[in-house]
Coordinates of C-alpha atoms and ligand atoms in Angstrom, one line a residue:
X1 CA -1.9 -34.0 -42.3
X2 CA 0.4 -36.2 -40.3
X3 CA 2.4 -38.9 -41.9
X4 CA 3.1 -40.6 -38.4
X5 CA 1.3 -43.9 -38.0
X6 CA 0.6 -46.8 -35.7
X7 CA 2.8 -49.7 -36.9
X8 CA 0.6 -52.4 -35.4
X9 CA -2.4 -51.2 -37.6
X10 CA -0.8 -51.0 -41.0
X11 CA -2.3 -53.4 -43.6
X12 CA 0.5 -55.0 -45.5
X13 CA 0.3 -56.9 -48.8
X14 CA 2.0 -60.0 -47.8
X15 CA 2.6 -62.3 -50.6
X16 CA 3.8 -62.6 -54.1
X17 CA 2.3 -60.9 -57.1
X18 CA 1.9 -62.8 -60.2
X19 CA -0.2 -61.6 -63.1
X20 CA -2.8 -59.4 -61.3
X21 CA -3.1 -61.7 -58.1
X22 CA -1.7 -61.4 -54.7
X23 CA -0.7 -64.8 -53.9
X24 CA -0.8 -65.1 -50.0
X25 CA 2.0 -66.7 -48.2
X26 CA 0.2 -69.8 -47.0
X27 CA -0.6 -71.0 -50.6
X28 CA 2.7 -70.7 -52.1
X29 CA 5.6 -70.9 -49.7
X30 CA 8.0 -73.4 -48.2
X31 CA 8.3 -71.6 -44.7
X32 CA 8.5 -67.9 -44.4
X33 CA 11.3 -65.8 -43.0
X34 CA 10.6 -64.0 -39.7
X35 CA 10.9 -60.2 -40.1
X36 CA 11.5 -57.7 -37.3
X37 CA 11.0 -53.9 -37.3
X38 CA 14.3 -52.2 -37.4
X39 CA 12.9 -49.4 -35.4
X40 CA 11.8 -51.5 -32.3
X41 CA 12.9 -55.0 -32.9
X42 CA 9.4 -56.4 -32.9
X43 CA 8.4 -59.3 -35.0
X44 CA 5.7 -58.4 -37.3
X45 CA 5.4 -60.7 -40.4
X46 CA 6.9 -63.6 -42.3
X47 CA 8.3 -63.1 -45.6
X48 CA 7.2 -65.8 -48.0
X49 CA 9.7 -67.7 -49.9
X50 CA 8.9 -68.5 -53.5
X51 CA 10.1 -72.0 -54.7
X52 CA 11.4 -72.5 -58.1
X53 CA 8.1 -73.7 -59.1
X54 CA 6.5 -70.3 -58.3
X55 CA 9.4 -68.6 -60.2
X56 CA 8.5 -70.9 -63.2
X57 CA 4.8 -69.6 -62.8
X58 CA 6.0 -66.1 -62.7
X59 CA 8.2 -66.5 -65.8
X60 CA 5.3 -68.2 -67.6
X61 CA 2.9 -65.3 -66.7
X62 CA 5.5 -62.7 -68.1
X63 CA 5.9 -64.8 -71.2
X64 CA 2.2 -65.0 -71.8
X65 CA 1.7 -61.3 -71.0
X66 CA 4.3 -60.3 -73.6
X67 CA 2.6 -62.4 -76.2
X68 CA -1.0 -61.4 -75.5
X69 CA -0.3 -57.7 -75.1
X70 CA 2.5 -57.4 -77.7
X71 CA 4.1 -55.0 -75.2
X72 CA 7.4 -55.0 -77.1
X73 CA 5.7 -54.5 -80.5
X74 CA 3.1 -51.9 -79.7
X75 CA 3.6 -48.1 -80.6
X76 CA 6.4 -47.0 -78.2
X77 CA 4.2 -44.1 -77.3
X78 CA 1.6 -46.3 -76.0
X79 CA 4.1 -47.8 -73.5
X80 CA 5.1 -44.3 -72.6
X81 CA 1.4 -43.4 -71.9
X82 CA 0.8 -46.4 -69.6
X83 CA 4.1 -45.7 -67.6
X84 CA 3.1 -42.0 -67.2
X85 CA -0.2 -43.0 -65.8
X86 CA 1.5 -45.4 -63.3
X87 CA 3.9 -42.7 -62.3
X88 CA 0.9 -40.4 -61.5
X89 CA -0.7 -43.1 -59.4
X90 CA 2.5 -43.6 -57.5
X91 CA 2.2 -39.9 -56.5
X92 CA -1.4 -40.2 -55.7
X93 CA -0.7 -43.1 -53.4
X94 CA 2.5 -41.7 -52.0
X95 CA 1.3 -41.9 -48.5
X96 CA 0.3 -45.5 -48.4
X97 CA 3.6 -46.4 -50.3
X98 CA 5.6 -44.4 -47.8
X99 CA 4.0 -46.0 -44.7
X100 CA 4.6 -49.6 -45.9
X101 CA 8.2 -48.6 -46.9
X102 CA 8.8 -47.1 -43.5
X103 CA 7.5 -50.0 -41.5
X104 CA 9.9 -52.6 -42.9
X105 CA 12.9 -50.5 -44.0
X106 CA 15.2 -48.0 -42.3
X107 CA 13.7 -45.1 -44.2
X108 CA 11.8 -42.6 -42.0
X109 CA 8.2 -41.9 -43.2
X110 CA 8.9 -38.1 -43.0
X111 CA 11.5 -38.5 -45.8
X112 CA 9.6 -40.7 -48.1
X113 CA 6.7 -38.9 -49.6
X114 CA 8.8 -36.1 -51.0
X115 CA 12.0 -38.3 -51.2
X116 CA 12.1 -41.9 -52.3
X117 CA 8.5 -42.2 -53.5
X118 CA 8.6 -39.0 -55.5
X119 CA 12.0 -40.1 -56.9
X120 CA 10.5 -43.5 -57.9
X121 CA 7.7 -41.8 -59.9
X122 CA 10.2 -39.6 -61.5
X123 CA 12.3 -42.4 -62.6
X124 CA 9.4 -44.2 -64.2
X125 CA 8.5 -41.0 -66.0
X126 CA 12.1 -40.5 -67.1
X127 CA 12.5 -44.0 -68.6
X128 CA 8.8 -43.8 -70.1
X129 CA 10.1 -40.9 -72.3
X130 CA 12.9 -43.0 -73.8
X131 CA 10.4 -45.5 -75.4
X132 CA 9.9 -43.5 -78.6
X133 CA 13.1 -41.5 -78.7
X134 CA 15.7 -44.3 -78.9
X135 CA 15.6 -46.3 -82.1
X136 CA 18.2 -48.1 -84.2
X137 CA 20.7 -46.7 -86.7
X138 CA 21.2 -46.8 -90.5
X139 CA 24.7 -48.2 -91.0
X140 CA 27.0 -47.0 -93.8
X141 CA 27.4 -49.5 -96.6
X142 CA 28.1 -49.7 -100.2
X143 CA 25.2 -48.5 -102.4
X144 CA 24.2 -52.1 -103.3
X145 CA 23.1 -52.7 -99.8
X146 CA 21.1 -51.1 -97.0
X147 CA 22.4 -51.7 -93.6
X148 CA 20.7 -51.0 -90.2
X149 CA 20.9 -51.8 -86.6
X150 CA 17.5 -52.5 -85.2
X151 CA 16.9 -52.8 -81.4
X152 CA 14.6 -55.1 -79.8
X153 CA 13.5 -55.9 -76.1
X154 CA 15.0 -59.0 -74.5
X155 CA 11.8 -60.5 -73.3
X156 CA 11.6 -61.5 -69.8
X157 CA 14.1 -59.6 -67.5
X158 CA 15.0 -60.8 -64.0
X159 CA 15.5 -58.2 -61.3
X160 CA 16.8 -58.5 -57.7
X161 CA 17.0 -55.6 -55.3
X162 CA 18.5 -54.9 -52.0
X163 CA 16.8 -53.5 -48.8
X164 CA 18.3 -50.1 -48.4
X165 CA 16.0 -48.1 -50.8
X166 CA 13.4 -50.6 -51.7
X167 CA 11.2 -48.4 -53.8
X168 CA 13.6 -46.4 -55.8
X169 CA 15.9 -49.7 -56.3
X170 CA 12.5 -51.2 -57.9
X171 CA 12.2 -48.0 -60.0
X172 CA 15.7 -48.3 -61.4
X173 CA 14.9 -51.8 -62.6
X174 CA 11.3 -51.6 -63.6
X175 CA 11.3 -48.2 -65.4
X176 CA 13.9 -48.9 -68.2
X177 CA 12.9 -52.6 -68.6
X178 CA 9.3 -52.0 -69.2
X179 CA 9.8 -48.8 -71.2
X180 CA 12.1 -50.8 -73.4
X181 CA 9.4 -53.4 -74.0
X182 CA 10.3 -56.2 -71.6
X183 CA 8.4 -57.9 -68.8
X184 CA 10.0 -58.3 -65.5
X185 CA 10.3 -60.9 -62.7
X186 CA 11.5 -59.0 -59.7
X187 CA 12.6 -60.3 -56.3
X188 CA 12.9 -57.6 -53.6
X189 CA 15.0 -58.1 -50.5
X190 CA 13.4 -60.6 -48.1
X191 CA 14.0 -57.7 -45.4
X192 CA 11.8 -55.3 -47.3
X193 CA 9.4 -57.1 -49.6
X194 CA 6.0 -55.4 -49.4
X195 CA 6.3 -51.9 -50.9
X196 CA 7.4 -53.4 -54.3
X197 CA 4.1 -55.4 -54.4
X198 CA 2.1 -52.1 -53.9
X199 CA 4.2 -50.6 -56.7
X200 CA 3.2 -53.6 -58.9
X201 CA -0.4 -53.4 -58.1
X202 CA -0.5 -49.6 -59.0
X203 CA 1.2 -50.5 -62.4
X204 CA -1.9 -52.9 -63.2
X205 CA -4.2 -50.4 -62.0
X206 CA -2.7 -47.8 -64.4
X207 CA -3.2 -50.1 -67.3
X208 CA 0.0 -52.1 -67.5
X209 CA -1.0 -55.5 -68.9
X210 CA -1.2 -58.1 -66.0
X211 CA 2.0 -60.2 -66.0
X212 CA 4.4 -57.7 -67.2
X213 CA 5.5 -57.2 -63.7
X214 CA 5.7 -60.2 -61.4
X215 CA 7.0 -60.0 -57.8
X216 CA 8.2 -63.1 -56.1
X217 CA 9.4 -63.0 -52.6
X218 CA 12.2 -64.9 -51.0
X219 CA 15.8 -65.2 -50.0
X220 CA 18.8 -65.2 -52.4
X221 CA 19.8 -68.8 -52.5
X222 CA 16.3 -70.1 -53.0
X223 CA 14.3 -67.5 -55.0
X224 CA 17.1 -65.2 -56.3
X225 CA 19.1 -68.2 -57.7
X226 CA 15.9 -69.6 -59.3
X227 CA 15.6 -66.3 -61.3
X228 CA 19.2 -65.9 -62.4
X229 CA 19.2 -69.6 -63.5
X230 CA 16.0 -69.6 -65.2
X231 CA 16.3 -70.3 -68.8
X232 CA 13.2 -68.1 -69.7
X233 CA 14.9 -65.1 -68.2
X234 CA 16.9 -63.4 -70.8
X235 CA 18.8 -60.8 -68.8
X236 CA 19.5 -60.3 -65.2
X237 CA 19.7 -56.9 -63.4
X238 CA 21.0 -57.0 -59.9
X239 CA 21.7 -54.4 -57.1
X240 CA 23.3 -55.7 -53.9
X241 CA 26.6 -56.7 -52.3
X242 CA 29.7 -57.6 -54.2
X243 CA 29.6 -61.2 -52.6
X244 CA 26.1 -61.8 -53.9
X245 CA 27.0 -60.3 -57.2
X246 CA 29.9 -62.7 -57.7
X247 CA 27.7 -65.6 -56.6
X248 CA 25.2 -64.4 -59.3
X249 CA 28.0 -64.3 -62.0
X250 CA 29.1 -67.7 -61.2
X251 CA 25.5 -69.1 -61.3
X252 CA 24.9 -67.5 -64.6
X253 CA 28.1 -68.9 -66.0
X254 CA 27.1 -72.4 -64.9
X255 CA 23.6 -72.3 -65.9
X256 CA 23.8 -70.5 -69.3
X257 CA 25.1 -67.4 -70.9
X258 CA 23.0 -64.2 -70.4
X259 CA 23.8 -60.5 -70.0
X260 CA 23.7 -59.0 -66.6
X261 CA 24.0 -55.6 -64.9
X262 CA 25.6 -55.5 -61.4
X263 CA 25.3 -52.6 -59.1
X264 CA 27.5 -53.7 -56.2
X265 CA 29.2 -52.4 -53.0
X266 CA 31.4 -49.4 -52.4
X267 CA 33.8 -47.8 -50.0
X268 CA 33.9 -44.3 -51.4
X269 CA 36.5 -41.6 -50.5
X270 CA 35.7 -38.1 -49.7
X271 CA 38.9 -35.9 -50.4
X272 CA 39.0 -32.6 -48.9
X273 CA 41.8 -30.0 -49.8
X274 CA 42.7 -27.1 -47.6
X275 CA 41.2 -24.5 -50.1
X276 CA 37.7 -26.1 -49.9
X277 CA 34.7 -24.5 -48.3
X278 CA 35.1 -26.6 -45.1
X279 CA 31.6 -26.1 -43.7
X280 CA 29.9 -27.1 -46.9
X281 CA 32.3 -30.1 -47.1
X282 CA 31.6 -31.1 -43.5
X283 CA 27.8 -30.8 -44.1
X284 CA 28.0 -33.1 -47.3
X285 CA 30.3 -35.7 -45.8
X286 CA 28.2 -36.0 -42.6
X287 CA 25.0 -36.4 -44.6
X288 CA 26.6 -39.1 -46.7
X289 CA 27.3 -41.3 -43.7
X290 CA 24.4 -40.2 -41.5
X291 CA 21.5 -40.3 -44.1
X292 CA 19.9 -43.8 -43.8
X293 CA 22.6 -44.4 -41.1
X294 CA 25.1 -44.7 -43.8
X295 CA 23.3 -47.7 -45.4
X296 CA 23.8 -46.4 -49.0
X297 CA 26.1 -48.0 -51.5
X298 CA 27.6 -44.6 -52.2
X299 CA 28.2 -43.6 -48.7
X300 CA 31.3 -41.5 -48.6
X301 CA 32.7 -43.5 -45.7
X302 CA 36.5 -42.7 -46.1
X303 CA 37.5 -39.2 -45.4
X304 CA 40.9 -38.2 -46.8
X305 CA 41.8 -34.6 -45.6
X306 CA 44.7 -32.4 -46.2
X307 CA 46.6 -32.4 -42.8
X308 CA 46.5 -28.6 -42.3
X309 CA 42.6 -28.5 -42.1
X310 CA 42.0 -31.9 -40.6
X311 CA 41.1 -30.5 -37.1
X312 CA 38.6 -28.0 -37.9
X313 CA 37.0 -30.2 -40.5
X314 CA 36.7 -33.0 -38.0
X315 CA 35.3 -30.7 -35.4
X316 CA 32.5 -29.6 -37.8
X317 CA 31.7 -33.2 -38.7
X318 CA 31.5 -34.2 -35.0
X319 CA 29.0 -31.3 -34.5
X320 CA 26.7 -32.9 -37.1
X321 CA 27.1 -36.3 -35.6
X322 CA 26.2 -35.1 -32.1
X323 CA 23.0 -33.5 -33.4
X324 CA 21.3 -36.9 -34.5
X325 CA 18.4 -38.1 -32.6
X326 CA 17.3 -41.7 -33.2
X327 CA 13.5 -42.3 -33.7
X328 CA 11.2 -44.8 -35.1
X329 CA 10.7 -44.7 -38.8
X330 CA 7.0 -44.3 -38.4
X331 CA 7.4 -41.0 -36.6
X332 CA 7.2 -38.2 -39.0
X333 CA 9.8 -36.1 -37.3
X334 CA 12.5 -38.9 -37.3
X335 CA 15.7 -38.2 -39.3
X336 CA 18.2 -40.7 -38.1
X337 CA 17.6 -44.3 -39.3
X338 CA 18.0 -47.6 -37.5
X339 CA 20.3 -50.3 -38.9
X340 CA 18.2 -52.8 -41.0
X341 CA 18.7 -55.9 -38.6
X342 CA 20.4 -57.0 -35.3
X343 CA 22.8 -59.0 -37.4
X344 CA 23.9 -56.2 -39.6
X345 CA 24.3 -54.0 -36.5
X346 CA 26.5 -56.7 -34.8
X347 CA 28.6 -56.8 -38.0
X348 CA 29.0 -53.0 -38.0
X349 CA 30.2 -53.3 -34.3
X350 CA 32.6 -56.0 -34.9
X351 CA 34.4 -54.2 -37.7
X352 CA 34.6 -51.1 -35.6
X353 CA 36.0 -52.8 -32.6
X354 CA 38.5 -54.8 -34.7
X355 CA 39.8 -51.5 -36.1
X356 CA 40.3 -49.9 -32.6
X357 CA 44.0 -51.0 -32.2
X358 CA 47.2 -49.2 -31.4
X359 CA 47.0 -45.4 -32.0
X360 CA 43.5 -45.5 -33.6
X361 CA 41.0 -43.4 -31.9
X362 CA 37.2 -43.4 -31.8
X363 CA 36.2 -39.7 -31.7
X364 CA 32.5 -40.4 -31.7
X365 CA 30.2 -43.4 -31.2
X366 CA 31.6 -46.8 -31.6
X367 CA 28.7 -48.5 -30.0
X368 CA 25.1 -49.5 -30.5
X369 CA 22.6 -46.9 -29.1
X370 CA 20.5 -47.5 -26.1
X371 CA 17.1 -48.4 -27.8
X372 CA 14.9 -51.3 -28.5
X373 CA 15.6 -50.6 -32.1
X374 CA 18.8 -51.5 -34.0
X375 CA 20.4 -48.0 -33.8
X376 CA 24.2 -47.4 -34.0
X377 CA 25.8 -44.2 -32.9
X378 CA 27.4 -42.1 -35.5
X379 CA 31.0 -43.1 -35.4
X380 CA 34.2 -41.4 -36.4
X381 CA 37.5 -43.2 -36.4
X382 CA 40.8 -41.4 -36.8
X383 CA 44.4 -42.5 -36.9
X384 CA 43.7 -45.4 -39.3
X385 CA 45.9 -46.6 -42.1
X386 CA 45.1 -48.3 -45.3
X387 CA 45.1 -51.8 -43.8
X388 CA 42.5 -51.0 -41.2
X389 CA 39.2 -53.2 -41.6
X390 CA 37.3 -50.0 -41.2
X391 CA 39.1 -48.6 -44.2
X392 CA 39.0 -51.7 -46.3
X393 CA 35.5 -53.2 -45.8
X394 CA 32.1 -51.8 -46.7
X395 CA 30.6 -51.4 -43.3
X396 CA 27.3 -50.1 -44.4
X397 CA 26.6 -48.1 -41.3
X398 CA 27.1 -44.6 -39.8
X399 CA 30.9 -45.0 -39.7
X400 CA 33.5 -42.5 -41.0
X401 CA 37.2 -43.1 -41.1
X402 CA 39.7 -40.2 -41.3
X403 CA 43.1 -40.3 -42.9
X404 CA 45.2 -37.2 -43.6
X405 CA 47.5 -36.4 -46.5
X406 CA 50.0 -33.7 -47.4
X407 CA 50.1 -34.0 -51.2
X408 CA 47.8 -34.8 -54.2
X409 CA 49.8 -38.0 -54.8
X410 CA 49.3 -39.2 -51.3
X411 CA 45.6 -38.4 -51.5
X412 CA 45.2 -40.3 -54.7
X413 CA 47.2 -43.3 -53.5
X414 CA 44.8 -43.6 -50.6
X415 CA 41.7 -43.0 -52.6
X416 CA 42.4 -45.8 -54.8
X417 CA 40.6 -48.9 -53.1
X418 CA 41.7 -52.3 -54.2
X419 CA 38.1 -53.7 -54.5
X420 CA 35.7 -50.9 -54.9
X421 CA 35.3 -47.9 -57.3
X422 CA 31.7 -46.8 -56.9
X423 CA 31.9 -43.1 -56.2
X424 CA 34.2 -40.4 -54.9
X425 CA 33.9 -36.8 -53.5
X426 CA 36.4 -34.0 -54.2
X427 CA 36.3 -30.8 -52.4
X428 CA 38.4 -27.9 -53.6
X429 CA 38.1 -24.4 -55.0
X430 CA 40.9 -25.1 -57.6
X431 CA 39.0 -26.0 -60.8
X432 CA 42.0 -27.3 -62.6
X433 CA 42.9 -29.6 -59.6
X434 CA 39.3 -30.9 -59.6
X435 CA 39.4 -31.8 -63.2
X436 CA 42.9 -33.3 -63.1
X437 CA 42.0 -35.5 -60.1
X438 CA 38.5 -36.5 -61.5
X439 CA 40.4 -38.1 -64.4
X440 CA 42.6 -39.9 -62.2
X441 CA 39.9 -41.3 -59.7
X442 CA 38.9 -45.0 -60.3
X443 CA 35.2 -44.5 -59.7
X444 CA 31.9 -44.7 -61.6
X445 CA 30.7 -41.3 -60.3
X446 CA 32.8 -38.2 -59.0
X447 CA 31.0 -35.5 -57.1
X448 CA 32.9 -32.1 -56.9
X449 CA 32.0 -29.8 -54.1
X450 CA 28.8 -31.8 -53.4
X451 CA 28.1 -35.3 -52.5
X452 CA 25.2 -37.7 -53.4
X453 CA 22.9 -38.2 -56.5
X454 CA 20.7 -35.4 -57.8
X455 CA 17.3 -36.0 -59.3
X456 CA 18.9 -35.8 -62.7
X457 CA 18.1 -39.3 -63.6
X458 CA 20.1 -38.7 -66.9
X459 CA 23.4 -39.4 -65.0
X460 CA 24.2 -43.0 -65.1
X461 CA 25.2 -44.8 -61.9
X462 CA 27.5 -47.8 -61.7
X463 CA 30.8 -48.9 -60.5
X464 CA 34.3 -49.4 -61.5
X465 CA 36.4 -52.4 -60.3
X466 CA 34.3 -54.9 -58.2
X467 CA 31.5 -52.2 -57.6
X468 CA 29.8 -53.5 -60.5
X469 CA 29.1 -54.1 -64.3
X470 CA 27.0 -51.8 -66.4
X471 CA 24.9 -48.9 -65.3
X472 CA 21.5 -48.0 -63.8
X473 CA 19.7 -44.8 -64.6
X474 CA 20.5 -42.7 -67.6
X475 CA 20.3 -43.5 -71.2
X476 CA 22.6 -46.5 -70.8
X477 CA 20.1 -48.2 -68.4
X478 CA 17.4 -47.9 -71.1
X479 CA 19.8 -49.2 -73.8
X480 CA 20.8 -52.0 -71.6
X481 CA 17.3 -53.3 -71.8
X482 CA 17.3 -53.6 -75.5
X483 CA 19.6 -55.7 -77.8
X484 CA 20.6 -54.8 -81.3
X485 CA 20.2 -56.8 -84.4
X486 CA 22.4 -56.0 -87.5
X487 CA 20.4 -56.2 -90.9
X488 CA 21.9 -55.9 -94.2
X489 CA 19.5 -55.9 -97.2
X490 CA 20.8 -56.4 -100.8
X491 CA 19.2 -53.8 -103.0
Ligands
NAD1 P1 22.7 -58.5 -50.6 O1 23.7 -58.8 -51.7 O2 22.7 -59.2 -49.3 O3 21.2 -58.8 -51.1 C1 20.6 -58.1 -52.3 C2 19.5 -58.9 -52.9 O4 20.2 -60.1 -53.5 C3 18.5 -59.4 -52.1 O5 17.2 -59.3 -52.7 C4 19.0 -60.9 -51.7 O6 18.0 -61.7 -51.4 C5 19.6 -61.2 -53.1 N1 20.6 -62.2 -53.1 C6 21.5 -62.6 -52.2 N2 22.2 -63.5 -52.7 C7 21.8 -64.0 -53.9 C8 22.2 -64.9 -54.7 N3 23.2 -65.9 -54.5 N4 21.4 -65.1 -55.8 C9 20.5 -64.3 -56.1 N5 20.1 -63.3 -55.3 C10 20.8 -63.1 -54.1 O7 22.7 -57.0 -50.3 P2 21.8 -56.1 -49.3 O8 22.3 -56.4 -48.0 O9 20.4 -56.3 -49.6 O10 22.2 -54.7 -49.7 C11 23.3 -54.0 -49.4 C12 24.3 -54.1 -50.5 O11 23.8 -53.4 -51.8 C13 25.6 -53.2 -50.2 O12 26.8 -53.8 -50.5 C14 25.4 -52.0 -51.1 O13 26.6 -51.3 -51.5 C15 24.7 -52.7 -52.3 N6 24.1 -51.6 -53.1 C16 24.6 -51.1 -54.3 C17 24.0 -50.2 -55.0 C18 24.6 -49.6 -56.3 O14 24.0 -48.8 -57.0 N7 25.8 -50.0 -56.6 C19 22.7 -49.7 -54.6 C20 22.1 -50.1 -53.5 C21 22.8 -51.0 -52.7

């Protein structure tokens, strides 16, 4: 069975999804946003934009569904069962989900069925299992009282997701919020809006009471802001850029007070010591900046290498870079992704060119690829220092900078980014050094002798510094979707 498909013939669920209804664009929008396929630049649809009235409707549907289904108050195991059925349906419909995802996004269809789609189903299952395992606590008090900490869902949670892994980002938000007994109003990125609608339709098919997931489409300033400011939304969970995260914090501060989880940008270092397995390190580093063409929050885009092994390591990474072949995301054999938009590709190129000053050398790439799609050549920039734009800015493209060091102290000083602290990679065979430096690294995740998330959803993900507040995945993400109430009973 081939997963390759004709992009002109793929049916798309264009619209918002409220309750159990797909609301087509024409009935509910104030002008759509033109969408182009990243793989060939062709215009193919308009993303509808939900007005604040439609967001009101979505919140009202969520509140009504919580009331009529008593989702937060049913036996937790009943929530688990519905979410498990949903995960199974996601697996059954993997091919359709993968194709819709591949058309709009930068994710090649050949990586989606066993990759992002399977991961999304696993995430839903993982969180479903928490529903009856995380309760409150009895609190120690004097013997004339009984103290306890109860936990409860928030009610309606607002979620806003980015375009780089649309399905699994939706899974990060929907899984814990629903398992914890909440309803969700989710806005996917305006560049990748449709796969999330399919996900929501499957949830209703699996028996999730209609209205517990509502998808509203639109841009950040219109629809996103209507969600974050909405008085009926009790908590906001956001994944996206640090700039948008700051805007959301300010909006929330102005419009009311509510908890938020912010998963934001990164500029993660990869620190390689001379005693590391260089071939393995080179493969992990190359994968981290080439996979999804570097459009990952945890892309390890700053290589810091001990000077004595810089040359062989760079040679090996260049070998991986030279091997990439661009292709459309709807071709099953494609492994190298386009950039999401012409605008984003122009931004990558402007940061690269602004960085090529003085003795800075571009050892690979440094330019858009010759193609109708928005491909950018794998780029390796050497000779940069800490002030270079390529080192300081989150590029979100297939660009790796190289700096070398002679001591641990020097490596740690360079690793410490003034803005970001999302992840870091360490490569060494010296276990005590690995543990010593892991403690010092200012990052929410440290990978040692490997790079990138595993499928162990138990490990929370989130940033230090301006890479974010709070965690997705893990027990923390489940608990962040419930609030505690302290109870003291006089006996
Ligand atoms: P973005 O910030 O431009 O948009 C993300 C989402 O926020 C979109 O749905 C957008 O419409 C919405 N949005 C934008 N401004 C808003 C506002 N003022 N109010 C409400 N909503 C608003 O990010 P992007 O370009 O879609 O994604 C790339 C960014 O996401 C990168 O910075 C990347 O590092 C980050 N990211 C972080 C993680 C993580 O786990 N930390 C994971 C994936 C992506």
